[in-house]
PDB file of C-alpha atoms in Angstrom:
ATOM      1  CA  UNK A 189     138.616 178.919  96.855  1.00  0.00           C
ATOM      2  CA  UNK A 190     134.391 178.775  97.131  1.00  0.00           C
ATOM      3  CA  UNK A 191     132.813 175.804  95.690  1.00  0.00           C
ATOM      4  CA  UNK A 192     131.948 176.395  91.840  1.00  0.00           C
ATOM      5  CA  UNK A 193     128.633 174.467  92.637  1.00  0.00           C
ATOM      6  CA  UNK A 194     127.916 177.333  94.677  1.00  0.00           C
ATOM      7  CA  UNK A 195     127.872 180.006  91.928  1.00  0.00           C
ATOM      8  CA  UNK A 196     125.526 177.914  89.631  1.00  0.00           C
ATOM      9  CA  UNK A 197     123.874 177.261  92.421  1.00  0.00           C
ATOM     10  CA  UNK A 198     123.100 181.034  92.956  1.00  0.00           C
ATOM     11  CA  UNK A 199     125.567 183.186  91.146  1.00  0.00           C
ATOM     12  CA  UNK A 200     123.134 186.219  91.898  1.00  0.00           C
ATOM     13  CA  UNK A 201     123.688 185.470  95.178  1.00  0.00           C
ATOM     14  CA  UNK A 202     127.526 185.328  94.903  1.00  0.00           C
ATOM     15  CA  UNK A 203     127.954 188.415  92.892  1.00  0.00           C
ATOM     16  CA  UNK A 204     125.650 190.377  95.622  1.00  0.00           C
ATOM     17  CA  UNK A 205     127.971 189.085  98.345  1.00  0.00           C
ATOM     18  CA  UNK A 206     131.236 189.575  96.837  1.00  0.00           C
ATOM     19  CA  UNK A 207     129.662 193.557  96.304  1.00  0.00           C
ATOM     20  CA  UNK A 208     129.242 193.771 100.025  1.00  0.00           C
ATOM     21  CA  UNK A 209     133.387 193.798  99.986  1.00  0.00           C
ATOM     22  CA  UNK A 210     133.373 196.246  97.010  1.00  0.00           C
ATOM     23  CA  UNK A 211     131.555 198.153  94.527  1.00  0.00           C
ATOM     24  CA  UNK A 212     131.053 197.187  91.594  1.00  0.00           C
ATOM     25  CA  UNK A 213     132.815 194.467  92.293  1.00  0.00           C
ATOM     26  CA  UNK A 214     136.114 193.613  90.164  1.00  0.00           C
ATOM     27  CA  UNK A 215     136.829 189.653  91.363  1.00  0.00           C
ATOM     28  CA  UNK A 216     134.617 187.711  88.829  1.00  0.00           C
ATOM     29  CA  UNK A 217     134.092 188.213  85.636  1.00  0.00           C
ATOM     30  CA  UNK A 218     130.420 187.086  85.270  1.00  0.00           C
ATOM     31  CA  UNK A 219     129.656 187.318  81.426  1.00  0.00           C
ATOM     32  CA  UNK A 220     132.592 185.368  80.933  1.00  0.00           C
ATOM     33  CA  UNK A 221     131.506 182.716  83.601  1.00  0.00           C
ATOM     34  CA  UNK A 222     128.270 182.259  81.964  1.00  0.00           C
ATOM     35  CA  UNK A 223     129.940 181.815  78.741  1.00  0.00           C
ATOM     36  CA  UNK A 224     131.589 179.314  79.923  1.00  0.00           C
ATOM     37  CA  UNK A 225     129.431 177.521  81.905  1.00  0.00           C
ATOM     38  CA  UNK A 226     127.137 177.227  79.497  1.00  0.00           C
ATOM     39  CA  UNK A 227     129.491 176.119  76.868  1.00  0.00           C
ATOM     40  CA  UNK A 228     130.487 173.414  79.591  1.00  0.00           C
ATOM     41  CA  UNK A 229     126.863 172.385  79.774  1.00  0.00           C
ATOM     42  CA  UNK A 230     126.725 171.705  75.701  1.00  0.00           C
ATOM     43  CA  UNK A 231     129.972 170.213  75.829  1.00  0.00           C
ATOM     44  CA  UNK A 232     129.446 167.508  78.685  1.00  0.00           C
ATOM     45  CA  UNK A 233     125.774 167.101  77.067  1.00  0.00           C
ATOM     46  CA  UNK A 234     127.597 166.253  73.170  1.00  0.00           C
ATOM     47  CA  UNK A 235     130.531 164.253  74.605  1.00  0.00           C
ATOM     48  CA  UNK A 236     127.932 161.420  76.626  1.00  0.00           C
ATOM     49  CA  UNK A 237     125.607 161.684  73.684  1.00  0.00           C
ATOM     50  CA  UNK A 238     128.956 160.345  71.596  1.00  0.00           C
ATOM     51  CA  UNK A 239     129.715 157.908  74.381  1.00  0.00           C
ATOM     52  CA  UNK A 240     126.167 156.388  74.355  1.00  0.00           C
ATOM     53  CA  UNK A 241     126.979 156.497  70.326  1.00  0.00           C
ATOM     54  CA  UNK A 242     130.351 155.136  70.578  1.00  0.00           C
ATOM     55  CA  UNK A 243     128.739 151.732  73.079  1.00  0.00           C
ATOM     56  CA  UNK A 244     125.890 151.460  70.764  1.00  0.00           C
ATOM     57  CA  UNK A 245     127.988 150.745  67.691  1.00  0.00           C
ATOM     58  CA  UNK A 246     130.737 148.807  69.187  1.00  0.00           C
ATOM     59  CA  UNK A 247     127.636 146.700  69.768  1.00  0.00           C
ATOM     60  CA  UNK A 248     126.536 146.180  66.842  1.00  0.00           C
ATOM     61  CA  UNK A 249     129.965 145.509  65.387  1.00  0.00           C
ATOM     62  CA  UNK A 250     129.993 142.756  68.191  1.00  0.00           C
ATOM     63  CA  UNK A 251     127.009 141.766  66.371  1.00  0.00           C
ATOM     64  CA  UNK A 252     127.687 141.681  62.790  1.00  0.00           C
ATOM     65  CA  UNK A 253     130.523 140.294  63.536  1.00  0.00           C
ATOM     66  CA  UNK A 254     129.425 137.090  65.210  1.00  0.00           C
ATOM     67  CA  UNK A 255     126.837 136.521  62.025  1.00  0.00           C
ATOM     68  CA  UNK A 256     130.128 137.027  60.065  1.00  0.00           C
ATOM     69  CA  UNK A 257     129.216 140.238  58.667  1.00  0.00           C
ATOM     70  CA  UNK A 258     131.055 143.237  57.160  1.00  0.00           C
ATOM     71  CA  UNK A 259     131.549 145.627  59.971  1.00  0.00           C
ATOM     72  CA  UNK A 260     134.151 148.201  58.060  1.00  0.00           C
ATOM     73  CA  UNK A 261     131.384 150.867  57.936  1.00  0.00           C
ATOM     74  CA  UNK A 262     130.332 150.664  61.564  1.00  0.00           C
ATOM     75  CA  UNK A 263     134.450 150.345  63.039  1.00  0.00           C
ATOM     76  CA  UNK A 264     134.528 153.971  60.717  1.00  0.00           C
ATOM     77  CA  UNK A 265     131.779 155.300  62.034  1.00  0.00           C
ATOM     78  CA  UNK A 266     133.050 154.375  65.654  1.00  0.00           C
ATOM     79  CA  UNK A 267     136.655 155.804  64.323  1.00  0.00           C
ATOM     80  CA  UNK A 268     135.243 159.447  63.553  1.00  0.00           C
ATOM     81  CA  UNK A 269     132.736 159.436  67.025  1.00  0.00           C
ATOM     82  CA  UNK A 270     136.646 158.428  68.765  1.00  0.00           C
ATOM     83  CA  UNK A 271     137.777 161.616  67.275  1.00  0.00           C
ATOM     84  CA  UNK A 272     135.069 163.791  68.475  1.00  0.00           C
ATOM     85  CA  UNK A 273     134.901 162.606  72.021  1.00  0.00           C
ATOM     86  CA  UNK A 274     138.781 163.004  72.354  1.00  0.00           C
ATOM     87  CA  UNK A 275     138.496 166.810  71.095  1.00  0.00           C
ATOM     88  CA  UNK A 276     135.275 167.243  73.032  1.00  0.00           C
ATOM     89  CA  UNK A 277     137.422 166.197  76.169  1.00  0.00           C
ATOM     90  CA  UNK A 278     140.336 168.579  74.998  1.00  0.00           C
ATOM     91  CA  UNK A 279     137.668 171.317  75.306  1.00  0.00           C
ATOM     92  CA  UNK A 280     136.159 170.320  78.174  1.00  0.00           C
ATOM     93  CA  UNK A 281     139.810 169.978  80.057  1.00  0.00           C
ATOM     94  CA  UNK A 282     140.396 173.789  78.722  1.00  0.00           C
ATOM     95  CA  UNK A 283     137.107 175.183  79.536  1.00  0.00           C
ATOM     96  CA  UNK A 284     137.682 174.150  83.386  1.00  0.00           C
ATOM     97  CA  UNK A 285     141.121 174.965  83.687  1.00  0.00           C
ATOM     98  CA  UNK A 286     140.048 178.311  82.945  1.00  0.00           C
ATOM     99  CA  UNK A 287     137.331 178.141  85.315  1.00  0.00           C
ATOM    100  CA  UNK A 288     139.558 177.187  88.191  1.00  0.00           C
ATOM    101  CA  UNK A 289     141.918 179.884  87.167  1.00  0.00           C
ATOM    102  CA  UNK A 290     138.677 182.755  87.406  1.00  0.00           C
ATOM    103  CA  UNK A 291     137.794 180.679  90.896  1.00  0.00           C
ATOM    104  CA  UNK A 292     141.442 181.376  92.047  1.00  0.00           C
ATOM    105  CA  UNK A 293     140.803 185.429  91.575  1.00  0.00           C
ATOM    106  CA  UNK A 294     137.199 184.827  94.279  1.00  0.00           C
ATOM    107  CA  UNK A 295     138.088 186.194  97.401  1.00  0.00           C
ATOM    108  CA  UNK A 296     135.554 184.676 100.023  1.00  0.00           C
ATOM    109  CA  UNK A 297     132.525 186.193 100.613  1.00  0.00           C
ATOM    110  CA  UNK A 298     131.761 188.083 103.984  1.00  0.00           C
ATOM    111  CA  UNK A 299     129.493 186.676 106.668  1.00  0.00           C
ATOM    112  CA  UNK A 300     126.249 187.683 107.416  1.00  0.00           C
ATOM    113  CA  UNK A 301     127.010 189.382 110.300  1.00  0.00           C
ATOM    114  CA  UNK A 302     130.055 191.957 109.042  1.00  0.00           C
ATOM    115  CA  UNK A 303     129.254 195.662 108.466  1.00  0.00           C
ATOM    116  CA  UNK A 304     129.222 196.890 105.083  1.00  0.00           C
ATOM    117  CA  UNK A 305     131.614 200.087 104.900  1.00  0.00           C
ATOM    118  CA  UNK A 306     134.262 200.972 102.495  1.00  0.00           C
ATOM    119  CA  UNK A 307     137.022 201.619 105.245  1.00  0.00           C
ATOM    120  CA  UNK A 308     138.118 200.984 108.394  1.00  0.00           C
ATOM    121  CA  UNK A 309     135.509 203.646 109.486  1.00  0.00           C
ATOM    122  CA  UNK A 310     132.859 200.967 109.257  1.00  0.00           C
ATOM    123  CA  UNK A 311     133.637 199.212 111.555  1.00  0.00           C
ATOM    124  CA  UNK A 312     131.807 197.932 114.374  1.00  0.00           C
ATOM    125  CA  UNK A 313     133.336 197.594 118.062  1.00  0.00           C
ATOM    126  CA  UNK A 314     131.487 194.818 119.828  1.00  0.00           C
ATOM    127  CA  UNK A 315     133.347 194.902 122.775  1.00  0.00           C
ATOM    128  CA  UNK A 316     136.160 196.806 125.258  1.00  0.00           C
ATOM    129  CA  UNK A 317     137.843 195.739 127.756  1.00  0.00           C
ATOM    130  CA  UNK A 318     140.666 196.922 130.095  1.00  0.00           C
ATOM    131  CA  UNK A 319     142.833 195.515 132.453  1.00  0.00           C
ATOM    132  CA  UNK A 320     142.413 198.514 135.153  1.00  0.00           C
ATOM    133  CA  UNK A 321     138.103 198.442 134.485  1.00  0.00           C
ATOM    134  CA  UNK A 322     137.165 194.932 133.163  1.00  0.00           C
ATOM    135  CA  UNK A 323     134.790 194.378 130.393  1.00  0.00           C
ATOM    136  CA  UNK A 324     132.900 197.253 128.973  1.00  0.00           C
ATOM    137  CA  UNK A 325     135.011 199.826 130.540  1.00  0.00           C
ATOM    138  CA  UNK A 326     136.555 202.893 128.917  1.00  0.00           C
ATOM    139  CA  UNK A 327     140.390 202.951 129.453  1.00  0.00           C
ATOM    140  CA  UNK A 328     142.235 204.584 132.032  1.00  0.00           C
ATOM    141  CA  UNK A 329     144.559 207.279 131.310  1.00  0.00           C
ATOM    142  CA  UNK A 330     147.559 206.595 131.446  1.00  0.00           C
ATOM    143  CA  UNK A 331     150.118 208.417 134.513  1.00  0.00           C
ATOM    144  CA  UNK A 332     152.911 208.914 131.777  1.00  0.00           C
ATOM    145  CA  UNK A 333     153.448 209.406 127.861  1.00  0.00           C
ATOM    146  CA  UNK A 334     152.432 206.032 126.363  1.00  0.00           C
ATOM    147  CA  UNK A 335     154.927 204.809 123.301  1.00  0.00           C
ATOM    148  CA  UNK A 336     154.337 202.404 120.374  1.00  0.00           C
ATOM    149  CA  UNK A 337     156.090 199.244 119.933  1.00  0.00           C
ATOM    150  CA  UNK A 338     159.618 200.870 118.283  1.00  0.00           C
ATOM    151  CA  UNK A 339     160.410 202.703 121.024  1.00  0.00           C
ATOM    152  CA  UNK A 340     159.371 200.168 123.413  1.00  0.00           C
ATOM    153  CA  UNK A 341     161.433 197.509 121.584  1.00  0.00           C
ATOM    154  CA  UNK A 342     164.306 198.996 120.003  1.00  0.00           C
ATOM    155  CA  UNK A 343     166.477 199.360 123.822  1.00  0.00           C
ATOM    156  CA  UNK A 344     165.037 195.376 124.210  1.00  0.00           C
ATOM    157  CA  UNK A 345     166.803 194.319 120.612  1.00  0.00           C
ATOM    158  CA  UNK A 346     163.847 195.181 118.077  1.00  0.00           C
ATOM    159  CA  UNK A 347     165.819 195.955 115.153  1.00  0.00           C
ATOM    160  CA  UNK A 348     164.196 196.965 112.170  1.00  0.00           C
ATOM    161  CA  UNK A 349     166.897 198.154 109.919  1.00  0.00           C
ATOM    162  CA  UNK A 350     168.605 194.093 110.151  1.00  0.00           C
ATOM    163  CA  UNK A 351     165.166 193.028 109.855  1.00  0.00           C
ATOM    164  CA  UNK A 352     164.464 194.977 106.409  1.00  0.00           C
ATOM    165  CA  UNK A 353     168.575 194.277 104.595  1.00  0.00           C
ATOM    166  CA  UNK A 354     168.028 190.487 105.323  1.00  0.00           C
ATOM    167  CA  UNK A 355     164.187 189.802 104.230  1.00  0.00           C
ATOM    168  CA  UNK A 356     162.936 193.086 102.778  1.00  0.00           C
ATOM    169  CA  UNK A 357     160.282 195.608 104.437  1.00  0.00           C
ATOM    170  CA  UNK A 358     157.977 194.821 107.382  1.00  0.00           C
ATOM    171  CA  UNK A 359     159.990 192.203 108.898  1.00  0.00           C
ATOM    172  CA  UNK A 360     162.173 192.608 112.158  1.00  0.00           C
ATOM    173  CA  UNK A 361     165.233 191.409 113.592  1.00  0.00           C
ATOM    174  CA  UNK A 362     165.174 190.027 117.073  1.00  0.00           C
ATOM    175  CA  UNK A 363     168.401 189.991 119.546  1.00  0.00           C
ATOM    176  CA  UNK A 364     169.160 189.776 123.214  1.00  0.00           C
ATOM    177  CA  UNK A 365     165.647 190.470 125.341  1.00  0.00           C
ATOM    178  CA  UNK A 366     163.419 190.454 122.534  1.00  0.00           C
ATOM    179  CA  UNK A 367     164.507 187.734 121.157  1.00  0.00           C
ATOM    180  CA  UNK A 368     163.674 185.345 124.243  1.00  0.00           C
ATOM    181  CA  UNK A 369     160.432 187.187 124.540  1.00  0.00           C
ATOM    182  CA  UNK A 370     159.624 185.815 121.459  1.00  0.00           C
ATOM    183  CA  UNK A 371     160.437 182.124 122.050  1.00  0.00           C
ATOM    184  CA  UNK A 372     158.804 182.138 125.319  1.00  0.00           C
ATOM    185  CA  UNK A 373     155.239 183.561 124.116  1.00  0.00           C
ATOM    186  CA  UNK A 374     155.858 180.822 121.445  1.00  0.00           C
ATOM    187  CA  UNK A 375     156.498 178.258 124.370  1.00  0.00           C
ATOM    188  CA  UNK A 376     153.660 179.253 126.429  1.00  0.00           C
ATOM    189  CA  UNK A 377     151.099 179.262 122.946  1.00  0.00           C
ATOM    190  CA  UNK A 378     152.190 175.839 122.597  1.00  0.00           C
ATOM    191  CA  UNK A 379     152.110 174.358 126.323  1.00  0.00           C
ATOM    192  CA  UNK A 380     148.948 176.326 127.384  1.00  0.00           C
ATOM    193  CA  UNK A 381     146.956 175.003 124.100  1.00  0.00           C
ATOM    194  CA  UNK A 382     148.281 171.230 123.818  1.00  0.00           C
ATOM    195  CA  UNK A 383     147.646 171.183 127.506  1.00  0.00           C
ATOM    196  CA  UNK A 384     144.649 172.742 128.474  1.00  0.00           C
ATOM    197  CA  UNK A 385     142.483 172.962 125.050  1.00  0.00           C
ATOM    198  CA  UNK A 386     143.464 169.927 123.527  1.00  0.00           C
ATOM    199  CA  UNK A 387     145.393 170.940 120.155  1.00  0.00           C
ATOM    200  CA  UNK A 388     147.952 168.487 118.987  1.00  0.00           C
ATOM    201  CA  UNK A 389     151.637 170.036 118.305  1.00  0.00           C
ATOM    202  CA  UNK A 390     152.685 169.320 114.669  1.00  0.00           C
ATOM    203  CA  UNK A 391     155.867 170.177 113.637  1.00  0.00           C
ATOM    204  CA  UNK A 392     155.915 170.761 109.790  1.00  0.00           C
ATOM    205  CA  UNK A 393     158.525 171.503 106.957  1.00  0.00           C
ATOM    206  CA  UNK A 394     159.137 174.960 106.101  1.00  0.00           C
ATOM    207  CA  UNK A 395     158.596 174.843 102.710  1.00  0.00           C
ATOM    208  CA  UNK A 396     155.354 173.620 100.899  1.00  0.00           C
ATOM    209  CA  UNK A 397     154.365 173.207  97.325  1.00  0.00           C
ATOM    210  CA  UNK A 398     151.995 175.342  95.287  1.00  0.00           C
ATOM    211  CA  UNK A 399     149.031 173.461  95.778  1.00  0.00           C
ATOM    212  CA  UNK A 400     149.197 173.729  99.496  1.00  0.00           C
ATOM    213  CA  UNK A 401     149.392 177.492  98.701  1.00  0.00           C
ATOM    214  CA  UNK A 402     146.101 177.643  97.307  1.00  0.00           C
ATOM    215  CA  UNK A 403     144.239 175.471  98.982  1.00  0.00           C
ATOM    216  CA  UNK A 404     145.373 178.155 102.208  1.00  0.00           C
ATOM    217  CA  UNK A 405     144.504 181.478  99.694  1.00  0.00           C
ATOM    218  CA  UNK A 406     147.593 182.656  99.714  1.00  0.00           C
ATOM    219  CA  UNK A 407     147.700 182.400  95.636  1.00  0.00           C
ATOM    220  CA  UNK A 408     147.515 183.154  93.299  1.00  0.00           C
ATOM    221  CA  UNK A 409     146.678 186.399  95.468  1.00  0.00           C
ATOM    222  CA  UNK A 410     150.567 187.013  97.043  1.00  0.00           C
ATOM    223  CA  UNK A 411     151.971 185.444  94.140  1.00  0.00           C
ATOM    224  CA  UNK A 412     154.230 188.737  93.325  1.00  0.00           C
ATOM    225  CA  UNK A 413     155.267 189.023  97.310  1.00  0.00           C
ATOM    226  CA  UNK A 414     156.311 185.542  97.973  1.00  0.00           C
ATOM    227  CA  UNK A 415     160.434 184.439  97.927  1.00  0.00           C
TER     228      UNK A 415
END
């Protein structure tokens, strides 16, 4: 989630970056954000004024009681101020909650180096490498008919039909050599990065709470896709 301070500091700049993702940008209701921010400032300012007023009245009550005077009027004022502070606090909490919900819908801003484009045709090739020719070489022609991963994986145990039955579309089921290869690649990655690249191996829970998924950007965007 974007830092709200960034939007408060440079809302126009953030919107311009969102326009690079999609124009017109559908992610942030700018008018509503500005309205909530203006109200938040007013409520916060009024709350601070009321708190200062309550402190002053409380001091006056203490002085009046010390002199043996009647402080009932001052105490009634403090009660009224307290009620208004409570109402302001509740409204401020509601504003903050709505602002948070809005920010949860705003995606990350594209890096300055990312090329603009409506689809994948706007992608820019930075470098190319092939086993035969190395960096910058054009792919060498294959001396045989190329096969995709479905054709190659099927005989080795890559089973899409079972994966769909178990978990839904875009899942696969591995058995035999394919399952063994998958395990070997995972082990190779862990050994390489933990022994040579300074990473620490961890074993985390399979289930996490909502706050963690919000922090990683999975929620609320993928709420309907999770199970």
